[in-house]
PDB file of C-alpha atoms and ligand atoms in Angstrom:
ATOM      1  CA  MET A   1      41.301  87.614 -75.262  1.00  0.00           C
ATOM      2  CA  THR A   2      38.535  86.434 -72.307  1.00  0.00           C
ATOM      3  CA  SER A   3      38.098  88.169 -69.483  1.00  0.00           C
ATOM      4  CA  TYR A   4      37.658  87.029 -65.710  1.00  0.00           C
ATOM      5  CA  ASP A   5      36.311  88.607 -62.784  1.00  0.00           C
ATOM      6  CA  HIS A   6      37.348  86.437 -60.294  1.00  0.00           C
ATOM      7  CA  ILE A   7      40.708  85.310 -61.811  1.00  0.00           C
ATOM      8  CA  ARG A   8      43.239  86.949 -63.183  1.00  0.00           C
ATOM      9  CA  TYR A   9      45.170  84.647 -66.050  1.00  0.00           C
ATOM     10  CA  GLU A  10      47.878  85.232 -68.608  1.00  0.00           C
ATOM     11  CA  CYS A  11      49.939  82.937 -70.687  1.00  0.00           C
ATOM     12  CA  GLU A  12      53.381  84.496 -71.647  1.00  0.00           C
ATOM     13  CA  GLY A  13      56.860  82.763 -72.899  1.00  0.00           C
ATOM     14  CA  GLY A  14      55.205  79.292 -71.562  1.00  0.00           C
ATOM     15  CA  ILE A  15      54.265  80.284 -68.507  1.00  0.00           C
ATOM     16  CA  ALA A  16      50.821  80.682 -67.321  1.00  0.00           C
ATOM     17  CA  ARG A  17      49.568  82.316 -64.434  1.00  0.00           C
ATOM     18  CA  LEU A  18      46.337  81.665 -62.376  1.00  0.00           C
ATOM     19  CA  THR A  19      45.757  84.106 -59.583  1.00  0.00           C
ATOM     20  CA  LEU A  20      42.393  83.156 -57.641  1.00  0.00           C
ATOM     21  CA  ASP A  21      41.350  87.129 -57.305  1.00  0.00           C
ATOM     22  CA  ARG A  22      38.515  87.272 -54.375  1.00  0.00           C
ATOM     23  CA  PRO A  23      41.045  88.408 -51.635  1.00  0.00           C
ATOM     24  CA  ASP A  24      38.117  90.175 -49.609  1.00  0.00           C
ATOM     25  CA  VAL A  25      36.997  86.307 -48.986  1.00  0.00           C
ATOM     26  CA  LEU A  26      40.697  85.176 -49.163  1.00  0.00           C
ATOM     27  CA  ASN A  27      39.906  84.104 -52.432  1.00  0.00           C
ATOM     28  CA  SER A  28      37.559  81.313 -51.554  1.00  0.00           C
ATOM     29  CA  PHE A  29      35.311  79.458 -53.968  1.00  0.00           C
ATOM     30  CA  ASN A  30      31.753  80.570 -55.796  1.00  0.00           C
ATOM     31  CA  VAL A  31      30.381  78.716 -58.590  1.00  0.00           C
ATOM     32  CA  ALA A  32      31.660  81.143 -60.964  1.00  0.00           C
ATOM     33  CA  MET A  33      35.352  81.202 -59.745  1.00  0.00           C
ATOM     34  CA  HIS A  34      34.999  77.573 -60.459  1.00  0.00           C
ATOM     35  CA  GLY A  35      34.105  77.998 -63.920  1.00  0.00           C
ATOM     36  CA  GLU A  36      36.601  80.362 -64.485  1.00  0.00           C
ATOM     37  CA  VAL A  37      39.383  78.585 -62.990  1.00  0.00           C
ATOM     38  CA  ARG A  38      38.324  75.640 -65.489  1.00  0.00           C
ATOM     39  CA  HIS A  39      38.002  78.073 -68.197  1.00  0.00           C
ATOM     40  CA  ALA A  40      41.575  78.909 -67.575  1.00  0.00           C
ATOM     41  CA  LEU A  41      43.153  75.307 -67.091  1.00  0.00           C
ATOM     42  CA  ASP A  42      41.634  74.490 -70.322  1.00  0.00           C
ATOM     43  CA  ARG A  43      43.060  76.992 -72.361  1.00  0.00           C
ATOM     44  CA  ALA A  44      46.606  77.468 -70.896  1.00  0.00           C
ATOM     45  CA  ALA A  45      47.897  74.303 -73.287  1.00  0.00           C
ATOM     46  CA  PRO A  46      46.646  75.523 -76.077  1.00  0.00           C
ATOM     47  CA  ASP A  47      47.901  78.897 -75.380  1.00  0.00           C
ATOM     48  CA  GLY A  48      51.684  77.278 -75.309  1.00  0.00           C
ATOM     49  CA  ALA A  49      51.970  76.911 -71.580  1.00  0.00           C
ATOM     50  CA  ARG A  50      54.659  74.830 -70.573  1.00  0.00           C
ATOM     51  CA  VAL A  51      54.222  75.417 -66.759  1.00  0.00           C
ATOM     52  CA  LEU A  52      51.361  77.023 -64.885  1.00  0.00           C
ATOM     53  CA  VAL A  53      51.388  78.749 -61.739  1.00  0.00           C
ATOM     54  CA  LEU A  54      48.665  78.701 -59.319  1.00  0.00           C
ATOM     55  CA  THR A  55      48.360  81.498 -56.764  1.00  0.00           C
ATOM     56  CA  GLY A  56      46.299  84.058 -54.581  1.00  0.00           C
ATOM     57  CA  ALA A  57      45.675  87.682 -54.694  1.00  0.00           C
ATOM     58  CA  GLY A  58      46.054  89.792 -51.319  1.00  0.00           C
ATOM     59  CA  ARG A  59      46.917  87.864 -48.635  1.00  0.00           C
ATOM     60  CA  GLY A  60      45.593  84.537 -49.175  1.00  0.00           C
ATOM     61  CA  PHE A  61      46.004  81.668 -50.916  1.00  0.00           C
ATOM     62  CA  CYS A  62      42.543  79.858 -50.935  1.00  0.00           C
ATOM     63  CA  ALA A  63      40.176  79.635 -48.100  1.00  0.00           C
ATOM     64  CA  GLY A  64      38.001  76.619 -49.784  1.00  0.00           C
ATOM     65  CA  GLN A  65      34.406  77.116 -50.048  1.00  0.00           C
ATOM     66  CA  ASP A  66      33.057  80.574 -50.072  1.00  0.00           C
ATOM     67  CA  LEU A  67      31.035  80.216 -46.568  1.00  0.00           C
ATOM     68  CA  ASN A  68      28.576  83.139 -47.851  1.00  0.00           C
ATOM     69  CA  ASP A  69      27.038  80.744 -50.140  1.00  0.00           C
ATOM     70  CA  ARG A  70      26.316  78.261 -47.302  1.00  0.00           C
ATOM     71  CA  ALA A  71      24.847  79.929 -44.698  1.00  0.00           C
ATOM     72  CA  VAL A  72      21.870  77.844 -43.813  1.00  0.00           C
ATOM     73  CA  ALA A  73      19.626  76.971 -40.564  1.00  0.00           C
ATOM     74  CA  PRO A  74      21.303  73.893 -38.616  1.00  0.00           C
ATOM     75  CA  GLY A  75      20.079  70.705 -40.561  1.00  0.00           C
ATOM     76  CA  ALA A  76      18.567  72.623 -43.613  1.00  0.00           C
ATOM     77  CA  SER A  77      21.092  72.597 -46.186  1.00  0.00           C
ATOM     78  CA  ARG A  78      20.307  74.637 -49.411  1.00  0.00           C
ATOM     79  CA  VAL A  79      23.077  72.996 -51.465  1.00  0.00           C
ATOM     80  CA  ASP A  80      23.614  69.252 -52.214  1.00  0.00           C
ATOM     81  CA  LEU A  81      27.319  69.554 -51.090  1.00  0.00           C
ATOM     82  CA  GLY A  82      28.030  66.035 -52.637  1.00  0.00           C
ATOM     83  CA  GLU A  83      26.961  67.720 -56.307  1.00  0.00           C
ATOM     84  CA  SER A  84      28.982  70.265 -55.133  1.00  0.00           C
ATOM     85  CA  ILE A  85      31.998  68.268 -55.020  1.00  0.00           C
ATOM     86  CA  GLU A  86      31.091  66.017 -58.117  1.00  0.00           C
ATOM     87  CA  ARG A  87      30.344  69.194 -59.979  1.00  0.00           C
ATOM     88  CA  TYR A  88      33.335  71.632 -58.935  1.00  0.00           C
ATOM     89  CA  TYR A  89      35.981  70.463 -56.162  1.00  0.00           C
ATOM     90  CA  ALA A  90      36.609  66.854 -57.687  1.00  0.00           C
ATOM     91  CA  PRO A  91      37.159  67.653 -61.442  1.00  0.00           C
ATOM     92  CA  LEU A  92      39.305  70.389 -60.542  1.00  0.00           C
ATOM     93  CA  VAL A  93      41.769  68.100 -58.632  1.00  0.00           C
ATOM     94  CA  LEU A  94      41.790  65.910 -61.660  1.00  0.00           C
ATOM     95  CA  ALA A  95      42.124  68.827 -64.019  1.00  0.00           C
ATOM     96  CA  LEU A  96      45.063  70.016 -62.008  1.00  0.00           C
ATOM     97  CA  ARG A  97      46.620  66.319 -62.406  1.00  0.00           C
ATOM     98  CA  ALA A  98      45.580  66.237 -65.984  1.00  0.00           C
ATOM     99  CA  LEU A  99      47.460  69.452 -67.370  1.00  0.00           C
ATOM    100  CA  PRO A 100      50.211  68.095 -69.431  1.00  0.00           C
ATOM    101  CA  MET A 101      52.647  70.246 -67.419  1.00  0.00           C
ATOM    102  CA  PRO A 102      54.256  70.921 -64.103  1.00  0.00           C
ATOM    103  CA  VAL A 103      51.918  73.017 -61.736  1.00  0.00           C
ATOM    104  CA  ILE A 104      53.498  75.062 -58.894  1.00  0.00           C
ATOM    105  CA  ALA A 105      51.097  76.130 -56.323  1.00  0.00           C
ATOM    106  CA  ALA A 106      52.562  79.173 -55.269  1.00  0.00           C
ATOM    107  CA  VAL A 107      51.110  79.235 -51.744  1.00  0.00           C
ATOM    108  CA  ASN A 108      51.437  82.991 -50.989  1.00  0.00           C
ATOM    109  CA  GLY A 109      49.266  83.319 -47.576  1.00  0.00           C
ATOM    110  CA  VAL A 110      46.525  81.338 -45.533  1.00  0.00           C
ATOM    111  CA  ALA A 111      45.190  77.749 -47.550  1.00  0.00           C
ATOM    112  CA  ALA A 112      42.451  76.749 -45.809  1.00  0.00           C
ATOM    113  CA  GLY A 113      39.496  73.887 -46.342  1.00  0.00           C
ATOM    114  CA  ALA A 114      39.402  72.864 -50.047  1.00  0.00           C
ATOM    115  CA  GLY A 115      42.011  75.594 -50.776  1.00  0.00           C
ATOM    116  CA  ALA A 116      44.657  73.625 -48.916  1.00  0.00           C
ATOM    117  CA  ASN A 117      43.613  70.236 -50.818  1.00  0.00           C
ATOM    118  CA  ILE A 118      43.928  72.079 -54.369  1.00  0.00           C
ATOM    119  CA  ALA A 119      47.326  73.464 -53.525  1.00  0.00           C
ATOM    120  CA  LEU A 120      48.340  69.833 -52.338  1.00  0.00           C
ATOM    121  CA  ALA A 121      46.773  68.713 -56.087  1.00  0.00           C
ATOM    122  CA  CYS A 122      49.420  70.923 -57.658  1.00  0.00           C
ATOM    123  CA  ASP A 123      53.137  69.165 -58.669  1.00  0.00           C
ATOM    124  CA  LEU A 124      55.417  71.475 -56.549  1.00  0.00           C
ATOM    125  CA  VAL A 125      53.702  73.479 -53.939  1.00  0.00           C
ATOM    126  CA  ILE A 126      56.399  76.289 -52.561  1.00  0.00           C
ATOM    127  CA  ALA A 127      54.657  78.002 -49.552  1.00  0.00           C
ATOM    128  CA  THR A 128      55.873  81.569 -48.184  1.00  0.00           C
ATOM    129  CA  ARG A 129      57.548  80.849 -44.542  1.00  0.00           C
ATOM    130  CA  SER A 130      53.753  83.345 -43.779  1.00  0.00           C
ATOM    131  CA  ALA A 131      51.785  80.813 -45.038  1.00  0.00           C
ATOM    132  CA  ASN A 132      49.917  78.077 -43.370  1.00  0.00           C
ATOM    133  CA  PHE A 133      47.764  75.334 -43.846  1.00  0.00           C
ATOM    134  CA  ILE A 134      44.503  74.481 -42.611  1.00  0.00           C
ATOM    135  CA  GLN A 135      42.343  71.177 -42.639  1.00  0.00           C
ATOM    136  CA  SER A 136      39.136  73.726 -41.634  1.00  0.00           C
ATOM    137  CA  PHE A 137      36.574  71.371 -42.189  1.00  0.00           C
ATOM    138  CA  CYS A 138      36.508  69.370 -39.242  1.00  0.00           C
ATOM    139  CA  ARG A 139      35.319  72.942 -37.687  1.00  0.00           C
ATOM    140  CA  ILE A 140      32.132  73.132 -39.641  1.00  0.00           C
ATOM    141  CA  GLY A 141      31.407  69.332 -39.130  1.00  0.00           C
ATOM    142  CA  LEU A 142      32.945  68.015 -43.023  1.00  0.00           C
ATOM    143  CA  VAL A 143      35.352  65.575 -44.005  1.00  0.00           C
ATOM    144  CA  PRO A 144      38.601  66.956 -45.787  1.00  0.00           C
ATOM    145  CA  ASP A 145      37.685  67.006 -49.294  1.00  0.00           C
ATOM    146  CA  SER A 146      39.119  67.804 -52.979  1.00  0.00           C
ATOM    147  CA  GLY A 147      41.462  64.715 -51.934  1.00  0.00           C
ATOM    148  CA  GLY A 148      42.140  65.695 -48.595  1.00  0.00           C
ATOM    149  CA  THR A 149      41.377  62.421 -47.577  1.00  0.00           C
ATOM    150  CA  TRP A 150      43.912  61.304 -49.992  1.00  0.00           C
ATOM    151  CA  PHE A 151      46.583  63.276 -49.941  1.00  0.00           C
ATOM    152  CA  LEU A 152      47.418  63.378 -46.231  1.00  0.00           C
ATOM    153  CA  PRO A 153      47.806  60.139 -45.774  1.00  0.00           C
ATOM    154  CA  LYS A 154      50.202  59.692 -48.293  1.00  0.00           C
ATOM    155  CA  LEU A 155      52.491  62.611 -47.898  1.00  0.00           C
ATOM    156  CA  VAL A 156      52.589  62.335 -43.883  1.00  0.00           C
ATOM    157  CA  GLY A 157      51.013  59.529 -42.861  1.00  0.00           C
ATOM    158  CA  PRO A 158      48.208  58.517 -41.137  1.00  0.00           C
ATOM    159  CA  ALA A 159      49.316  60.176 -37.499  1.00  0.00           C
ATOM    160  CA  ARG A 160      49.885  62.905 -38.531  1.00  0.00           C
ATOM    161  CA  ALA A 161      46.900  63.080 -40.960  1.00  0.00           C
ATOM    162  CA  LEU A 162      44.653  62.462 -38.597  1.00  0.00           C
ATOM    163  CA  GLY A 163      45.884  64.919 -36.311  1.00  0.00           C
ATOM    164  CA  LEU A 164      45.632  68.138 -39.245  1.00  0.00           C
ATOM    165  CA  ALA A 165      42.464  66.775 -40.196  1.00  0.00           C
ATOM    166  CA  LEU A 166      40.574  66.020 -36.943  1.00  0.00           C
ATOM    167  CA  LEU A 167      41.952  69.016 -35.162  1.00  0.00           C
ATOM    168  CA  GLY A 168      41.819  71.636 -37.997  1.00  0.00           C
ATOM    169  CA  ASP A 169      44.769  73.299 -36.261  1.00  0.00           C
ATOM    170  CA  LYS A 170      47.020  75.726 -38.630  1.00  0.00           C
ATOM    171  CA  LEU A 171      50.201  73.948 -39.229  1.00  0.00           C
ATOM    172  CA  THR A 172      53.165  76.716 -40.478  1.00  0.00           C
ATOM    173  CA  ALA A 173      54.620  75.872 -43.856  1.00  0.00           C
ATOM    174  CA  SER A 174      57.795  75.520 -42.744  1.00  0.00           C
ATOM    175  CA  GLN A 175      56.543  72.651 -40.726  1.00  0.00           C
ATOM    176  CA  ALA A 176      54.813  71.194 -44.046  1.00  0.00           C
ATOM    177  CA  ALA A 177      57.895  71.496 -45.492  1.00  0.00           C
ATOM    178  CA  ASP A 178      59.663  69.438 -42.928  1.00  0.00           C
ATOM    179  CA  TRP A 179      56.697  66.532 -42.697  1.00  0.00           C
ATOM    180  CA  GLY A 180      56.956  66.296 -46.629  1.00  0.00           C
ATOM    181  CA  LEU A 181      53.790  67.938 -47.274  1.00  0.00           C
ATOM    182  CA  ILE A 182      55.047  70.389 -49.500  1.00  0.00           C
ATOM    183  CA  TRP A 183      58.063  71.027 -51.443  1.00  0.00           C
ATOM    184  CA  ARG A 184      59.387  74.110 -50.432  1.00  0.00           C
ATOM    185  CA  CYS A 185      59.128  77.076 -47.658  1.00  0.00           C
ATOM    186  CA  VAL A 186      60.535  80.228 -48.465  1.00  0.00           C
ATOM    187  CA  ASP A 187      61.392  83.423 -46.777  1.00  0.00           C
ATOM    188  CA  ASP A 188      58.783  85.803 -47.527  1.00  0.00           C
ATOM    189  CA  ALA A 189      60.877  88.313 -49.120  1.00  0.00           C
ATOM    190  CA  GLU A 190      62.452  85.769 -51.635  1.00  0.00           C
ATOM    191  CA  PHE A 191      59.197  84.046 -52.282  1.00  0.00           C
ATOM    192  CA  ALA A 192      58.220  85.941 -55.412  1.00  0.00           C
ATOM    193  CA  GLY A 193      61.922  85.208 -57.258  1.00  0.00           C
ATOM    194  CA  VAL A 194      61.818  81.591 -56.189  1.00  0.00           C
ATOM    195  CA  VAL A 195      58.141  81.002 -57.606  1.00  0.00           C
ATOM    196  CA  ASP A 196      59.044  83.143 -61.317  1.00  0.00           C
ATOM    197  CA  ARG A 197      63.240  81.350 -61.380  1.00  0.00           C
ATOM    198  CA  LEU A 198      61.419  77.525 -61.412  1.00  0.00           C
ATOM    199  CA  ALA A 199      58.587  78.749 -63.286  1.00  0.00           C
ATOM    200  CA  ALA A 200      61.290  80.027 -65.900  1.00  0.00           C
ATOM    201  CA  ASP A 201      63.276  76.756 -65.614  1.00  0.00           C
ATOM    202  CA  LEU A 202      60.232  74.925 -66.133  1.00  0.00           C
ATOM    203  CA  ALA A 203      58.944  77.006 -69.220  1.00  0.00           C
ATOM    204  CA  VAL A 204      62.052  75.529 -71.052  1.00  0.00           C
ATOM    205  CA  ALA A 205      62.597  72.355 -69.487  1.00  0.00           C
ATOM    206  CA  PRO A 206      61.090  68.837 -71.834  1.00  0.00           C
ATOM    207  CA  THR A 207      57.876  69.282 -71.099  1.00  0.00           C
ATOM    208  CA  ARG A 208      56.617  66.114 -72.810  1.00  0.00           C
ATOM    209  CA  GLY A 209      58.977  64.232 -70.187  1.00  0.00           C
ATOM    210  CA  LEU A 210      57.751  66.463 -67.288  1.00  0.00           C
ATOM    211  CA  ALA A 211      54.435  65.445 -67.846  1.00  0.00           C
ATOM    212  CA  ALA A 212      55.395  61.644 -68.101  1.00  0.00           C
ATOM    213  CA  ILE A 213      57.003  61.887 -64.887  1.00  0.00           C
ATOM    214  CA  LYS A 214      53.742  63.766 -63.469  1.00  0.00           C
ATOM    215  CA  SER A 215      51.644  61.246 -64.699  1.00  0.00           C
ATOM    216  CA  ALA A 216      53.956  58.009 -63.940  1.00  0.00           C
ATOM    217  CA  ILE A 217      54.310  59.517 -59.829  1.00  0.00           C
ATOM    218  CA  HIS A 218      50.540  59.992 -59.533  1.00  0.00           C
ATOM    219  CA  GLY A 219      49.581  57.325 -60.697  1.00  0.00           C
ATOM    220  CA  ALA A 220      52.009  54.910 -58.836  1.00  0.00           C
ATOM    221  CA  ALA A 221      49.368  55.391 -55.983  1.00  0.00           C
ATOM    222  CA  PHE A 222      47.361  52.576 -57.698  1.00  0.00           C
ATOM    223  CA  ARG A 223      49.602  50.040 -59.012  1.00  0.00           C
ATOM    224  CA  PRO A 224      51.748  47.037 -57.750  1.00  0.00           C
ATOM    225  CA  LEU A 225      55.503  47.648 -58.631  1.00  0.00           C
ATOM    226  CA  GLU A 226      55.651  45.312 -61.692  1.00  0.00           C
ATOM    227  CA  ALA A 227      52.731  47.179 -63.371  1.00  0.00           C
ATOM    228  CA  GLN A 228      54.667  50.347 -62.636  1.00  0.00           C
ATOM    229  CA  LEU A 229      57.633  49.083 -64.604  1.00  0.00           C
ATOM    230  CA  ASP A 230      55.477  48.295 -67.571  1.00  0.00           C
ATOM    231  CA  VAL A 231      54.366  52.152 -67.035  1.00  0.00           C
ATOM    232  CA  GLU A 232      57.811  53.509 -67.011  1.00  0.00           C
ATOM    233  CA  ARG A 233      58.523  50.667 -69.911  1.00  0.00           C
ATOM    234  CA  ASP A 234      56.027  52.633 -71.947  1.00  0.00           C
ATOM    235  CA  LEU A 235      56.457  56.283 -71.445  1.00  0.00           C
ATOM    236  CA  GLN A 236      60.315  55.494 -72.038  1.00  0.00           C
ATOM    237  CA  ARG A 237      60.053  53.753 -75.366  1.00  0.00           C
ATOM    238  CA  GLU A 238      57.519  57.069 -76.366  1.00  0.00           C
ATOM    239  CA  LEU A 239      59.907  59.286 -75.150  1.00  0.00           C
ATOM    240  CA  GLY A 240      62.350  57.880 -76.626  1.00  0.00           C
ATOM    241  CA  HIS A 241      61.107  59.134 -80.018  1.00  0.00           C
ATOM    242  CA  SER A 242      60.666  62.919 -78.675  1.00  0.00           C
ATOM    243  CA  HIS A 243      62.718  65.797 -80.068  1.00  0.00           C
ATOM    244  CA  ASP A 244      63.859  67.026 -76.468  1.00  0.00           C
ATOM    245  CA  TYR A 245      65.152  63.394 -75.765  1.00  0.00           C
ATOM    246  CA  GLY A 246      67.279  63.694 -79.183  1.00  0.00           C
ATOM    247  CA  GLU A 247      68.349  67.013 -78.490  1.00  0.00           C
ATOM    248  CA  GLY A 248      68.992  66.385 -73.928  1.00  0.00           C
ATOM    249  CA  VAL A 249      71.146  63.558 -75.694  1.00  0.00           C
ATOM    250  CA  SER A 250      73.294  65.364 -78.418  1.00  0.00           C
ATOM    251  CA  ALA A 251      73.261  68.879 -76.343  1.00  0.00           C
ATOM    252  CA  PHE A 252      75.046  66.640 -73.852  1.00  0.00           C
ATOM    253  CA  LYS A 253      77.387  64.988 -76.059  1.00  0.00           C
ATOM    254  CA  ASP A 254      78.183  68.363 -77.758  1.00  0.00           C
ATOM    255  CA  LYS A 255      78.866  69.962 -73.972  1.00  0.00           C
ATOM    256  CA  ARG A 256      76.216  72.483 -75.138  1.00  0.00           C
ATOM    257  CA  SER A 257      73.025  73.741 -73.679  1.00  0.00           C
ATOM    258  CA  PRO A 258      70.078  71.649 -74.417  1.00  0.00           C
ATOM    259  CA  HIS A 259      67.135  74.047 -76.641  1.00  0.00           C
ATOM    260  CA  PHE A 260      64.088  71.683 -75.651  1.00  0.00           C
ATOM    261  CA  LEU A 261      60.706  72.207 -77.239  1.00  0.00           C
ATOM    262  CA  GLY A 262      58.489  70.321 -75.169  1.00  0.00           C
ATOM    263  CA  ARG A 263      58.111  67.742 -77.281  1.00  0.00           C
TER     264      ARG A 263
HETATM  265  O1  T3D B   1      30.163  73.464 -49.431  1.00  0.00           O
HETATM  266  C1  T3D B   1      30.540  73.018 -50.494  1.00  0.00           C
HETATM  267  O2  T3D B   1      30.527  73.095 -52.082  1.00  0.00           O
HETATM  268  C2  T3D B   1      31.587  71.613 -49.763  1.00  0.00           C
HETATM  269  C3  T3D B   1      32.829  72.026 -50.372  1.00  0.00           C
HETATM  270  C4  T3D B   1      33.536  72.033 -49.435  1.00  0.00           C
HETATM  271  C5  T3D B   1      35.235  72.687 -49.145  1.00  0.00           C
HETATM  272  C6  T3D B   1      35.797  73.372 -48.249  1.00  0.00           C
HETATM  273  O3  T3D B   1      36.792  74.288 -48.148  1.00  0.00           O
HETATM  274  S1  T3D B   1      34.720  73.570 -46.606  1.00  0.00           S
HETATM  275  C7  T3D B   1      35.636  74.916 -45.641  1.00  0.00           C
HETATM  276  C8  T3D B   1      35.437  76.327 -45.630  1.00  0.00           C
HETATM  277  N1  T3D B   1      36.525  76.874 -45.569  1.00  0.00           N
HETATM  278  C9  T3D B   1      36.790  77.371 -43.840  1.00  0.00           C
HETATM  279  O4  T3D B   1      36.171  76.820 -43.277  1.00  0.00           O
HETATM  280  C10 T3D B   1      37.554  78.490 -43.892  1.00  0.00           C
HETATM  281  C11 T3D B   1      36.980  79.767 -43.095  1.00  0.00           C
HETATM  282  N2  T3D B   1      37.833  80.577 -42.747  1.00  0.00           N
HETATM  283  C12 T3D B   1      38.901  80.782 -41.854  1.00  0.00           C
HETATM  284  O5  T3D B   1      38.524  79.784 -41.092  1.00  0.00           O
HETATM  285  C13 T3D B   1      39.750  81.980 -41.618  1.00  0.00           C
HETATM  286  O6  T3D B   1      39.218  82.907 -42.431  1.00  0.00           O
HETATM  287  C14 T3D B   1      41.288  81.364 -41.820  1.00  0.00           C
HETATM  288  C15 T3D B   1      41.749  80.906 -40.782  1.00  0.00           C
HETATM  289  C16 T3D B   1      41.372  80.829 -43.392  1.00  0.00           C
HETATM  290  C17 T3D B   1      41.589  82.703 -42.220  1.00  0.00           C
HETATM  291  O7  T3D B   1      41.694  83.738 -40.831  1.00  0.00           O
HETATM  292  P1  T3D B   1      42.069  85.104 -40.581  1.00  0.00           P
HETATM  293  O8  T3D B   1      41.729  85.322 -39.263  1.00  0.00           O
HETATM  294  O9  T3D B   1      43.521  85.106 -41.163  1.00  0.00           O
HETATM  295  O10 T3D B   1      40.884  85.771 -41.965  1.00  0.00           O
HETATM  296  P2  T3D B   1      39.359  85.859 -41.036  1.00  0.00           P
HETATM  297  O11 T3D B   1      39.261  87.311 -40.763  1.00  0.00           O
HETATM  298  O12 T3D B   1      38.677  84.901 -40.496  1.00  0.00           O
HETATM  299  O13 T3D B   1      38.889  86.138 -42.923  1.00  0.00           O
HETATM  300  C18 T3D B   1      39.678  87.427 -43.585  1.00  0.00           C
HETATM  301  C19 T3D B   1      37.971  87.865 -44.732  1.00  0.00           C
HETATM  302  O14 T3D B   1      37.827  86.489 -45.384  1.00  0.00           O
HETATM  303  C20 T3D B   1      36.863  88.023 -43.313  1.00  0.00           C
HETATM  304  O15 T3D B   1      35.927  88.681 -44.107  1.00  0.00           O
HETATM  305  P3  T3D B   1      35.919  90.283 -43.167  1.00  0.00           P
HETATM  306  O16 T3D B   1      35.131  89.917 -41.898  1.00  0.00           O
HETATM  307  O17 T3D B   1      37.087  90.854 -43.368  1.00  0.00           O
HETATM  308  O18 T3D B   1      34.335  90.603 -44.015  1.00  0.00           O
HETATM  309  C21 T3D B   1      36.395  86.347 -43.900  1.00  0.00           C
HETATM  310  O19 T3D B   1      34.973  85.954 -43.237  1.00  0.00           O
HETATM  311  C22 T3D B   1      36.394  85.973 -44.902  1.00  0.00           C
HETATM  312  N3  T3D B   1      36.990  84.424 -45.147  1.00  0.00           N
HETATM  313  C23 T3D B   1      37.777  84.038 -45.045  1.00  0.00           C
HETATM  314  N4  T3D B   1      37.325  82.512 -45.234  1.00  0.00           N
HETATM  315  C24 T3D B   1      35.794  82.611 -45.665  1.00  0.00           C
HETATM  316  C25 T3D B   1      35.800  84.053 -45.697  1.00  0.00           C
HETATM  317  N5  T3D B   1      34.833  84.370 -46.514  1.00  0.00           N
HETATM  318  C26 T3D B   1      34.094  83.147 -47.103  1.00  0.00           C
HETATM  319  N6  T3D B   1      34.317  82.259 -47.067  1.00  0.00           N
HETATM  320  C27 T3D B   1      35.584  81.863 -46.378  1.00  0.00           C
HETATM  321  N7  T3D B   1      35.617  79.903 -46.828  1.00  0.00           N
END
């Protein structure tokens, strides 16, 4: 049993829950928290997780980089921010994308800077109505990182991406859902229940197939249609031999609920 200082992690019934737990600084990232998050992500599949829920403790989801570790005199950066991206933020985004299970970002409050884009790197983003998304980078002279310049134009188009990134205004969760930036916005009173039900459903879903869907859709951005059709063929060929495909078809024919094993 590993204990962590900056996150909470548990895995039960196929559901891994990873809670960023530095509420005094709106769960912003320091180096130690990066290490713990990566450790927890790496253990989720071996622990038997079939879905991972990423959320924040307290009133925020995540406010990006902990700026207490960055205070400097103008023009005199103590830290190579490029190295910070290369060592911590970029690998985190890629690790979320590579996880062989759906990842739910349960955005319980403000998601700012890298915190907003780490949420967007997840597969299903559900936000509570009082949450908001802020591309804060422009306010401190930086560019959206953690995939922000990639996710934003793809999700909401260049006009809205530029508005969000150049102005750094708060985007409400409900506007984010209307724009297609996130999957759902849910009333605060219902938020926990909706997230729990979704996680429970995904924990008994055909995980191997869902992992293939996630990889095909995320990878589609890089490929022309012909290549994507080849990817679909190859995945279908592979999944055709899976336990869960056989079980899904048998259950359909037998008019019963399927019992998927995730493989
Ligand atoms: O550096 C690198 O490695 C490069 C990578 C950069 C990635 C990035 O994420 S850069 C962007 C960093 N994040 C920000 O610029 C966001 C800063 N925070 C805010 O703008 C505001 O806090 C929010 C809009 C997110 C929320 O505002 P509000 O009014 O709801 O809360 P607050 O009062 O500002 O914050 C509450 C506390 O959290 C406060 O501490 P206090 O006064 O109660 O002791 C505040 O200082 C602290 N806090 C919030 N965000 C951060 C933070 N402390 C450190 N770092 C933060 N990012």
